[in-house]
Coordinates of C-alpha atoms in Angstrom, one line a residue:
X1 CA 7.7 -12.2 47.0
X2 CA 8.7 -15.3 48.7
X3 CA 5.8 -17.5 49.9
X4 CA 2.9 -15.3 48.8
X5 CA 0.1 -18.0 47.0
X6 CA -0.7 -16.5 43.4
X7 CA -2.8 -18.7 43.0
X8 CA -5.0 -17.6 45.6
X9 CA -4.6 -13.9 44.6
X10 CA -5.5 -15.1 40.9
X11 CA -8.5 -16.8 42.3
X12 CA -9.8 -14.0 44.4
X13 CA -8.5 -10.7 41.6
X14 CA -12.2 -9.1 41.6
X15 CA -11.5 -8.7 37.7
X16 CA -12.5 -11.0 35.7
X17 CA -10.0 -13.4 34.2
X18 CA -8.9 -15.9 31.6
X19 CA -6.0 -17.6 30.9
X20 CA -5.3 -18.6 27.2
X21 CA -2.9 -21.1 25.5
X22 CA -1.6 -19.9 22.5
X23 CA -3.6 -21.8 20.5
X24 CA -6.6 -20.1 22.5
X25 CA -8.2 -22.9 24.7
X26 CA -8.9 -22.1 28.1
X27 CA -6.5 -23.0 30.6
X28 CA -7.6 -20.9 33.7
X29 CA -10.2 -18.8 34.6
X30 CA -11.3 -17.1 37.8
X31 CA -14.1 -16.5 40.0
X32 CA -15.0 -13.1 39.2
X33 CA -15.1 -14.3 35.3
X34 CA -17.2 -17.2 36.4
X35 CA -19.3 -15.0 38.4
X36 CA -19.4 -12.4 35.2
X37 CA -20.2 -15.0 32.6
X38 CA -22.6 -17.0 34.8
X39 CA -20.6 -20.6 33.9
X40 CA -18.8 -22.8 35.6
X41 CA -15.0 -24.2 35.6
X42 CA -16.2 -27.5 33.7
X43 CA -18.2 -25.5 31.2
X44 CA -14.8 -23.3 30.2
X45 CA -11.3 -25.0 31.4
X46 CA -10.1 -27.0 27.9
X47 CA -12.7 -25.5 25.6
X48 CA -11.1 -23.2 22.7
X49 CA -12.8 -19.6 23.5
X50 CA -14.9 -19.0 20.8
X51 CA -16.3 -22.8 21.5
X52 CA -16.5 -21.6 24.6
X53 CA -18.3 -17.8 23.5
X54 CA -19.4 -18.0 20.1
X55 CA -21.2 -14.6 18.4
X56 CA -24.9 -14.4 19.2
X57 CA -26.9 -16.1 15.9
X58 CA -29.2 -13.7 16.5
X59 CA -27.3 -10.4 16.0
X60 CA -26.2 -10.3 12.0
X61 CA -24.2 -7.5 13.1
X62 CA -21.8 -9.1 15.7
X63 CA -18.2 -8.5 15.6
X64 CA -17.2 -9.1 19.0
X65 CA -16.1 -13.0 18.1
X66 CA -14.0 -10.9 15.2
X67 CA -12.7 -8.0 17.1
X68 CA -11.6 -10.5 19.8
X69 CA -10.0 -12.8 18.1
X70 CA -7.9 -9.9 15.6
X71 CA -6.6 -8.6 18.8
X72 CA -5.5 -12.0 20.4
X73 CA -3.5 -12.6 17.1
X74 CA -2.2 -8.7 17.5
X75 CA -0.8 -10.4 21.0
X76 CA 0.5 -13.4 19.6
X77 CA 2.5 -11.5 16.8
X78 CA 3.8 -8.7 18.4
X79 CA 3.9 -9.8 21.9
X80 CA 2.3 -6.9 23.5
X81 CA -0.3 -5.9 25.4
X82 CA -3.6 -5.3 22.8
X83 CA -6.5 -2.8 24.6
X84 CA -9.4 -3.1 22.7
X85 CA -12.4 -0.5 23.1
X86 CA -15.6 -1.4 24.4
X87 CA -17.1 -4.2 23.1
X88 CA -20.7 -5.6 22.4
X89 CA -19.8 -9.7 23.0
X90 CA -23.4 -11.5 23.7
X91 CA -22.9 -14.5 25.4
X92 CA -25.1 -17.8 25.6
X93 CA -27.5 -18.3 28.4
X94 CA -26.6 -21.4 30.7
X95 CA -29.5 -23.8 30.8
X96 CA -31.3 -22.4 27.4
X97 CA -29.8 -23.7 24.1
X98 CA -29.5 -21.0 21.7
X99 CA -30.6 -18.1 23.7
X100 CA -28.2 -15.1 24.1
X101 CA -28.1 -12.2 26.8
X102 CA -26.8 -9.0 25.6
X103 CA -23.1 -7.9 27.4
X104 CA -20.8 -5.1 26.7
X105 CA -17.1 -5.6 28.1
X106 CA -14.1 -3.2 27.6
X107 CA -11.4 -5.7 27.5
X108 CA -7.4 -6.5 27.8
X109 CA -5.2 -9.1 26.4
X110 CA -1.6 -9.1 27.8
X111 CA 1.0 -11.3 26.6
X112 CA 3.1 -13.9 29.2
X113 CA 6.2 -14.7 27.7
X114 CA 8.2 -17.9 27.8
X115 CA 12.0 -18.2 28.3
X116 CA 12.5 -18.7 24.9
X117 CA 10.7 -15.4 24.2
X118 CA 7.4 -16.7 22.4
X119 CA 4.0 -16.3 23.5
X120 CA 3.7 -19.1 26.1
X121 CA 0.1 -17.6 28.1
X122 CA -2.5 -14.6 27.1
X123 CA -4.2 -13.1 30.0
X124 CA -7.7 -12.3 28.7
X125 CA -9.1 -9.2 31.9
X126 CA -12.6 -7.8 31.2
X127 CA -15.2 -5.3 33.0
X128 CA -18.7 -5.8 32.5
X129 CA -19.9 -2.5 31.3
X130 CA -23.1 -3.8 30.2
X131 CA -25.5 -1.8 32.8
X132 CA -23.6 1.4 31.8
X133 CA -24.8 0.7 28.5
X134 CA -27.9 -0.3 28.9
X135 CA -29.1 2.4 31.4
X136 CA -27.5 4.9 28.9
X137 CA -28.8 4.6 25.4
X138 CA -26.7 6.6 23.0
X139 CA -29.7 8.7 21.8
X140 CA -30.2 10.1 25.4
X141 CA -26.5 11.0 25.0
X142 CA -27.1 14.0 23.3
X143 CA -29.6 15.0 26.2
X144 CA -26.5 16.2 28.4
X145 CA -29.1 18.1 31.0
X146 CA -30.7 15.0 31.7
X147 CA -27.4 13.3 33.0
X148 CA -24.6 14.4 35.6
X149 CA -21.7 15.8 34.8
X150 CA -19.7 12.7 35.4
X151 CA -22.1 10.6 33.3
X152 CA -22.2 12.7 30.7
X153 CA -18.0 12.6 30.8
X154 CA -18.2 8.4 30.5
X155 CA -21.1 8.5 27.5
X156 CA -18.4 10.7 25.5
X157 CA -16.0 8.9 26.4
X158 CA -18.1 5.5 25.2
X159 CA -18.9 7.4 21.9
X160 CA -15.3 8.3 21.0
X161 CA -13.9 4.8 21.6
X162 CA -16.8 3.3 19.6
X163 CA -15.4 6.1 17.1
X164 CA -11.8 5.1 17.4
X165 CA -12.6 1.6 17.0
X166 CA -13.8 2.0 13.4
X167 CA -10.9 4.2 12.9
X168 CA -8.9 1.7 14.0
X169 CA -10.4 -0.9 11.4
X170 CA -10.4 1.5 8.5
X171 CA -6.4 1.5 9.5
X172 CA -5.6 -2.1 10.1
X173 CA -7.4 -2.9 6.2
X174 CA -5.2 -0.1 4.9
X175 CA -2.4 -1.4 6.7
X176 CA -3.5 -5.1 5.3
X177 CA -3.4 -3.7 1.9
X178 CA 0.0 -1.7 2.0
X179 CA 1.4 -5.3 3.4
X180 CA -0.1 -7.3 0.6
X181 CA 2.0 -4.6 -1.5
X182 CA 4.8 -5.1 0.5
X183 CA 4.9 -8.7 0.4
X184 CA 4.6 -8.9 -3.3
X185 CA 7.4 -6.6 -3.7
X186 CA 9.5 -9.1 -1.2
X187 CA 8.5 -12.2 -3.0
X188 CA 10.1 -10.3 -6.8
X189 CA 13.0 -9.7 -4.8
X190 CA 13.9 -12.8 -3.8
X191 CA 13.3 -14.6 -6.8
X192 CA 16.3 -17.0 -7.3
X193 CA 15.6 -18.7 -10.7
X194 CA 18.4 -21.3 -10.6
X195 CA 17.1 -22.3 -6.9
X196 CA 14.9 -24.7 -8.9
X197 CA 17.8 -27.1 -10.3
X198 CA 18.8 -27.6 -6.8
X199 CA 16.5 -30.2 -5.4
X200 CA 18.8 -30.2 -2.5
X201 CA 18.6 -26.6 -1.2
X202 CA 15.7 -25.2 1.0
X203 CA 15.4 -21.4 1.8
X204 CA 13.0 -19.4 4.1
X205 CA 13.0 -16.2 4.7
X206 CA 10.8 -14.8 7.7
X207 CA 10.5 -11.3 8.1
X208 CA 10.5 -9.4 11.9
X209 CA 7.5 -9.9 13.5
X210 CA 5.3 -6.3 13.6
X211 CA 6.9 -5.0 10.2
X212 CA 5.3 -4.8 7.3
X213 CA 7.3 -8.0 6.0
X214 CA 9.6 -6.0 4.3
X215 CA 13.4 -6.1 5.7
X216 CA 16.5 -5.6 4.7
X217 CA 17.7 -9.7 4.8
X218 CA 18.1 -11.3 1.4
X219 CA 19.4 -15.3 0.6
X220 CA 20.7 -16.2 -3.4
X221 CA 21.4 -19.4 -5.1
X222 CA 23.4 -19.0 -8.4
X223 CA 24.5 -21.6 -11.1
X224 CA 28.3 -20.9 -12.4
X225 CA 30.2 -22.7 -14.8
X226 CA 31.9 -25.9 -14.4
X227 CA 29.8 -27.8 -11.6
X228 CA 30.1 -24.7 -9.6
X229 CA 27.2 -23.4 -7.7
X230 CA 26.9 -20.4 -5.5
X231 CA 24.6 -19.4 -2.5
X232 CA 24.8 -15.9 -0.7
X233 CA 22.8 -14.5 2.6
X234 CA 23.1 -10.8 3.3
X235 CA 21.5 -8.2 6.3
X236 CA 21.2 -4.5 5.9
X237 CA 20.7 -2.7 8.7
X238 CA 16.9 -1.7 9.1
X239 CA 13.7 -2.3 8.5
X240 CA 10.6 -1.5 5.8
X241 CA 10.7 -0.3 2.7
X242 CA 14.0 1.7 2.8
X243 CA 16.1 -1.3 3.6
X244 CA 14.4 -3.8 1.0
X245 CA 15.3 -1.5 -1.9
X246 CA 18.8 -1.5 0.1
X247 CA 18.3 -4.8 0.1
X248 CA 17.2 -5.6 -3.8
X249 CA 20.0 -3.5 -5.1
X250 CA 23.1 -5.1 -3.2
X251 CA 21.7 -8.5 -3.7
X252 CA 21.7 -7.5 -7.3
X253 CA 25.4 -6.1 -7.9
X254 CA 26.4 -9.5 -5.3
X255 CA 24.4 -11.4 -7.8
X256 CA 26.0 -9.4 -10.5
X257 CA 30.1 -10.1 -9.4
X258 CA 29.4 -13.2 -8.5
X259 CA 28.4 -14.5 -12.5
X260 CA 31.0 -11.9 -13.8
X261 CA 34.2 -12.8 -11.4
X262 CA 33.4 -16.3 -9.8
X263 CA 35.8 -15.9 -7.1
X264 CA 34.0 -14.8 -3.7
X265 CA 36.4 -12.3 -2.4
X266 CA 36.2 -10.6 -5.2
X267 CA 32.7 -10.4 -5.5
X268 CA 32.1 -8.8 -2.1
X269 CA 34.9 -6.8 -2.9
X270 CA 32.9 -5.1 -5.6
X271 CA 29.8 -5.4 -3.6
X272 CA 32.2 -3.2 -1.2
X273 CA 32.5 -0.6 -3.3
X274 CA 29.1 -0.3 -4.9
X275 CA 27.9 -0.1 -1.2
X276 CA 29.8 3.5 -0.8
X277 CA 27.3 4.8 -3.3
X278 CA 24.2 4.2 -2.1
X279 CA 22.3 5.2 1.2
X280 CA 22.0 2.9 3.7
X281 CA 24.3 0.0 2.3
X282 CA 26.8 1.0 5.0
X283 CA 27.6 -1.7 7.5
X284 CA 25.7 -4.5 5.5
X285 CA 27.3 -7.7 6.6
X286 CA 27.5 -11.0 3.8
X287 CA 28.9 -14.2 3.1
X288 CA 29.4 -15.4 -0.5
X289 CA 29.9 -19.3 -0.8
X290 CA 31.2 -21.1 -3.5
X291 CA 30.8 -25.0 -4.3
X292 CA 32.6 -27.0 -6.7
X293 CA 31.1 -30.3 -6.9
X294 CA 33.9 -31.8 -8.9
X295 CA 36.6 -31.1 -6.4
X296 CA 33.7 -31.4 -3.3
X297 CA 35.5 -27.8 -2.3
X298 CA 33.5 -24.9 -0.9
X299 CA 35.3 -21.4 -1.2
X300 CA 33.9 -18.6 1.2
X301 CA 34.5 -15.2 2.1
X302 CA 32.7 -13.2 4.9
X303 CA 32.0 -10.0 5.3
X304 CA 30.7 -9.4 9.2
X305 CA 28.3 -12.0 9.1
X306 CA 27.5 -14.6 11.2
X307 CA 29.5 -17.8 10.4
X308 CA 27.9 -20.6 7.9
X309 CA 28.1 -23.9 9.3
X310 CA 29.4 -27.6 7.8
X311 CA 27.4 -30.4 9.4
X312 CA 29.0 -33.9 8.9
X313 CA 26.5 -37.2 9.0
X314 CA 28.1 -38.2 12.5
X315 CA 26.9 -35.2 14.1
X316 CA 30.0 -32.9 14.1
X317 CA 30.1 -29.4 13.0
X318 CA 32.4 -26.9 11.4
X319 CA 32.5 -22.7 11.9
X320 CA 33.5 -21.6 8.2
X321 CA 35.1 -18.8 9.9
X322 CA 38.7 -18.2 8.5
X323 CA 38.0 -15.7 5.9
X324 CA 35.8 -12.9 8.0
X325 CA 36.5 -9.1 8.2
X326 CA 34.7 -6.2 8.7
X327 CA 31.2 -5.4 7.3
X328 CA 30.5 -3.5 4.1
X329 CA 32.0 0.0 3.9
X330 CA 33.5 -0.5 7.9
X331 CA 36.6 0.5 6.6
X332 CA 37.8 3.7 5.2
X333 CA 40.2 2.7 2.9
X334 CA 39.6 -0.3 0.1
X335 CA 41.4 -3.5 1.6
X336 CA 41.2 -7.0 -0.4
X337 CA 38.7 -9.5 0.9
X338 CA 39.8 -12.9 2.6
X339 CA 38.7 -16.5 0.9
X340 CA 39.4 -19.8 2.3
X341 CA 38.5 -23.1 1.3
X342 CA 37.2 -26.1 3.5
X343 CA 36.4 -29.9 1.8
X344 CA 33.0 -31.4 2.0
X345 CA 32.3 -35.0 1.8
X346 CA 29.0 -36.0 -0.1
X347 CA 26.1 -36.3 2.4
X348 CA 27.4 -33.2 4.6
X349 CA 25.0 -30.4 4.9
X350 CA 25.9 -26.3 4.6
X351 CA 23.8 -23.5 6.7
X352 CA 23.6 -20.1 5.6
X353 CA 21.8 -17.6 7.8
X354 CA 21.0 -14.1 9.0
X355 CA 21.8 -13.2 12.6
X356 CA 18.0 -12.8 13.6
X357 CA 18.3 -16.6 13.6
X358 CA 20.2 -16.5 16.7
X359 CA 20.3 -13.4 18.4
X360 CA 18.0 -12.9 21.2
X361 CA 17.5 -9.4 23.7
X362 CA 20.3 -9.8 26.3
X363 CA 22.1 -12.8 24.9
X364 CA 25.2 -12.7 23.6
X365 CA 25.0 -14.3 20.6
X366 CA 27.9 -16.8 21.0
X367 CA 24.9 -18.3 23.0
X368 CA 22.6 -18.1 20.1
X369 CA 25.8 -19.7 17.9
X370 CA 25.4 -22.7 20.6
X371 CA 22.3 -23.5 20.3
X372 CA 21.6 -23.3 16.8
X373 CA 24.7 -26.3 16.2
X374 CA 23.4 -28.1 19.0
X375 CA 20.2 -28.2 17.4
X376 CA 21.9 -29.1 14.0
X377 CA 23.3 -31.9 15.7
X378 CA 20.6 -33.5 16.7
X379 CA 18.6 -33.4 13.4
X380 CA 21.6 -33.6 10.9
X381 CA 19.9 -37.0 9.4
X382 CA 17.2 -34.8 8.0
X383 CA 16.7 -33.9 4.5
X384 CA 16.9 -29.7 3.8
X385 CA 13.5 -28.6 3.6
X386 CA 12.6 -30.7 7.1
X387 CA 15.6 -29.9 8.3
X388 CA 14.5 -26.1 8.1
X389 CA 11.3 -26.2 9.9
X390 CA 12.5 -28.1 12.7
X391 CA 15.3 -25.8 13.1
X392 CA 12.7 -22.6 13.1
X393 CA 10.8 -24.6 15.3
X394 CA 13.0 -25.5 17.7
X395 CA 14.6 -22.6 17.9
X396 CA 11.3 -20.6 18.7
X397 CA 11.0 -18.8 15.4
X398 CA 9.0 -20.2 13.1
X399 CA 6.3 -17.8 13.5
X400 CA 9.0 -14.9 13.1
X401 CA 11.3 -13.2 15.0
X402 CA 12.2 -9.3 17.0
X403 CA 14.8 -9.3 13.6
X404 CA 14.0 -11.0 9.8
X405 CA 15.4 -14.4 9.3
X406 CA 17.3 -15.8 6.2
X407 CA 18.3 -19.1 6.1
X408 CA 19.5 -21.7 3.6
X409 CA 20.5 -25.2 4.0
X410 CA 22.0 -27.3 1.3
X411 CA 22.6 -30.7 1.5
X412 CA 26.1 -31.5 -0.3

């Protein structure tokens, strides 16, 4: 609404309030969290949190540092709002070094998003249910004459969400484990043996941020015959476990043609094919890339995917886009494959990569295509595996993304 001061309705919210960075440092803080936490804005503002709030020495059972900080990270990953049950956080005493008072919060962390989508500010909201608590022991609980009917409503409800938070622990180290599993299995898949004759090439694959880390994106680096080289990047559509094994089987038969036939058109041509056979393959989009270091040639074919890019050392960019058609399986009938070729100059750089790269929620993603060369431009000096972080960085990624990323940069 136009001219009404936030700040002032910040400052006088009779909630209590933090403002975090993402690296979780104080940046703001109101008077009701001032007034809750008995400190001042000098003793807070700058200070990293659990600096700032650090578990009670005392208490060797004290998980509210832990519980905090696991659902601050939940924020920062998934960029939602995390609602933790009530919490026993003691915090120090202002004037008396070491000494802690007992407080029990029931807190909020919602996420403020940037324009670029990340994480840029965590709101950290509180209420002190600490006299609650404290005038309600949990063994007088089960005296229900003793209390009204009201109070005897909010102890239960205290009790379950104590309950529910150690079910919700016994499910997030289950959950840990089934995506330790997960991630091995991602790793095997991905394994590219001739990637480490290629001291030129850097891959990274990030997977979608609030998945188990298993997606359907894959990358490949192959070593033909005759100083030929070839590198592949491939999406299926999904996520988990279903796509991977999508995912590990097409990257396979591509893998497969590829050795066998050489020619990339031909190759996804049989990837094609295999695709109609198995579940899920439909619609799969890939681009199969061929170099010949003798004739400094690259050969491509595409099949729905995003285009890869040719980056000269004077900044200027080709779109390897005149041999694209439809993705796997889009077409009824079996139609041969386009290939083109484009020539390369030593010291020119090639980007493969999976659409999660540039894609963002109500964007098209010619806007994406934009900024990604733009960025390119401006760091083309930089050798492949630099070259990739910056790029993730840059673009806002590089601690995942809504989709999985692929990407893989060879330097020519």
């Amino acid at each position: 609404m136009a001219g009404m001061d936030y700040a002032a309705l910040f400052a006088a919210t009779p909630s209590p309030y933090l403002v975090l960075a993402p690296d979780l440092t104080i940046a703001e803080v109101n008077q009701a969290y001032l007034d809750a936490t008995r400190r001042t804005r000098g003793d807070l503002i700058g200070r990293h949190v659990f600096e700032a709030f650090p578990n009670n020495p005392s208490d060797p059972g004290a998980d509210g540092m832990r519980n905090l900080d696991a659902s601050l990270h939940r924020v920062l990953v998934s960029r939602e709002a995390d609602t933790m049950t009530l919490q026993k956080y003691d915090i120090p005493i202002a004037g008396r070094p070491g000494a802690f008072e007992e407080r029990w919060w029931s807190p909020v962390n919602t996420p403020i998003l940037g324009a670029d989508g990340s994480v840029a500010w965590i709101i950290h909201r509180v209420e002190d249910v600490t006299a609650y608590v404290q005038t309600h022991p949990r063994a007088d609980w089960r005296m229900s004459g003793q209390l009204s009917e009201r109070e005897a409503l909010v102890a239960e409800l205290y009790a379950r969400a104590r309950e529910l938070q150690l079910l919700n622990d016994e499910l997030r180290q289950a959950h840990t484990r089934e995506r330790q599993v997960a991630v091995t299995l991602q790793e095997a898949m991905l394994q590219a043996p001739d990637l480490a004759r290629h001291e030129n090439v850097a891959v990274r694959y990030l997977p979608a941020t609030g998945s188990l880390n298993v997606c359907g994106d894959w990358y490949d680096v192959l070593d033909l015959s005759d100083d030929r080289f070839a590198v592949a990047v491939g999406d299926v559509v999904g996520h988990g476990l279903e796509a991977a094994a999508v995912m590990g089987m097409l990257r396979s038969a591509l893998s497969a043609a590829t050795r066998a036939l050489e020619r990339p058109a031909q190759a996804l041509e049989v990837l094609g094919l295999y695709a109609r056979s198995v579940d899920g393959a439909l619609n799969t989009t890939a681009v199969n890339v061929m170099v010949d270091t003798r004739s400094r040639l690259i050969i491509y074919s595409n099949a729905g995917h995003p285009p890869p890019i040719l980056v000269h050392p004077d900044s200027t960019c080709d779109l390897l886009e005149q041999a694209t058609d439809p993705p796997l399986g889009a077409r009824p009938q079996h139609v041969p494959r386009p290939q083109a070729g484009h020539n390369y100059h030593p010291g020119d750089t090639l980007l493969l990569y999976t659409d999660g790269l540039i894609e963002r929620r109500g964007e098209h993603i010619e806007a994406g295509l934009s900024r990604l060369t733009d960025v390119i431009r401006r760091h083309c000096a930089l050798g492949p595996e630099r070259m990739a972080d910056v790029l993730l960085a840059e673009l806002g990624v590089a601690g995942g993304a809504h989709d999985d990323i692929a990407l893989v940069i060879v330097r020519l």
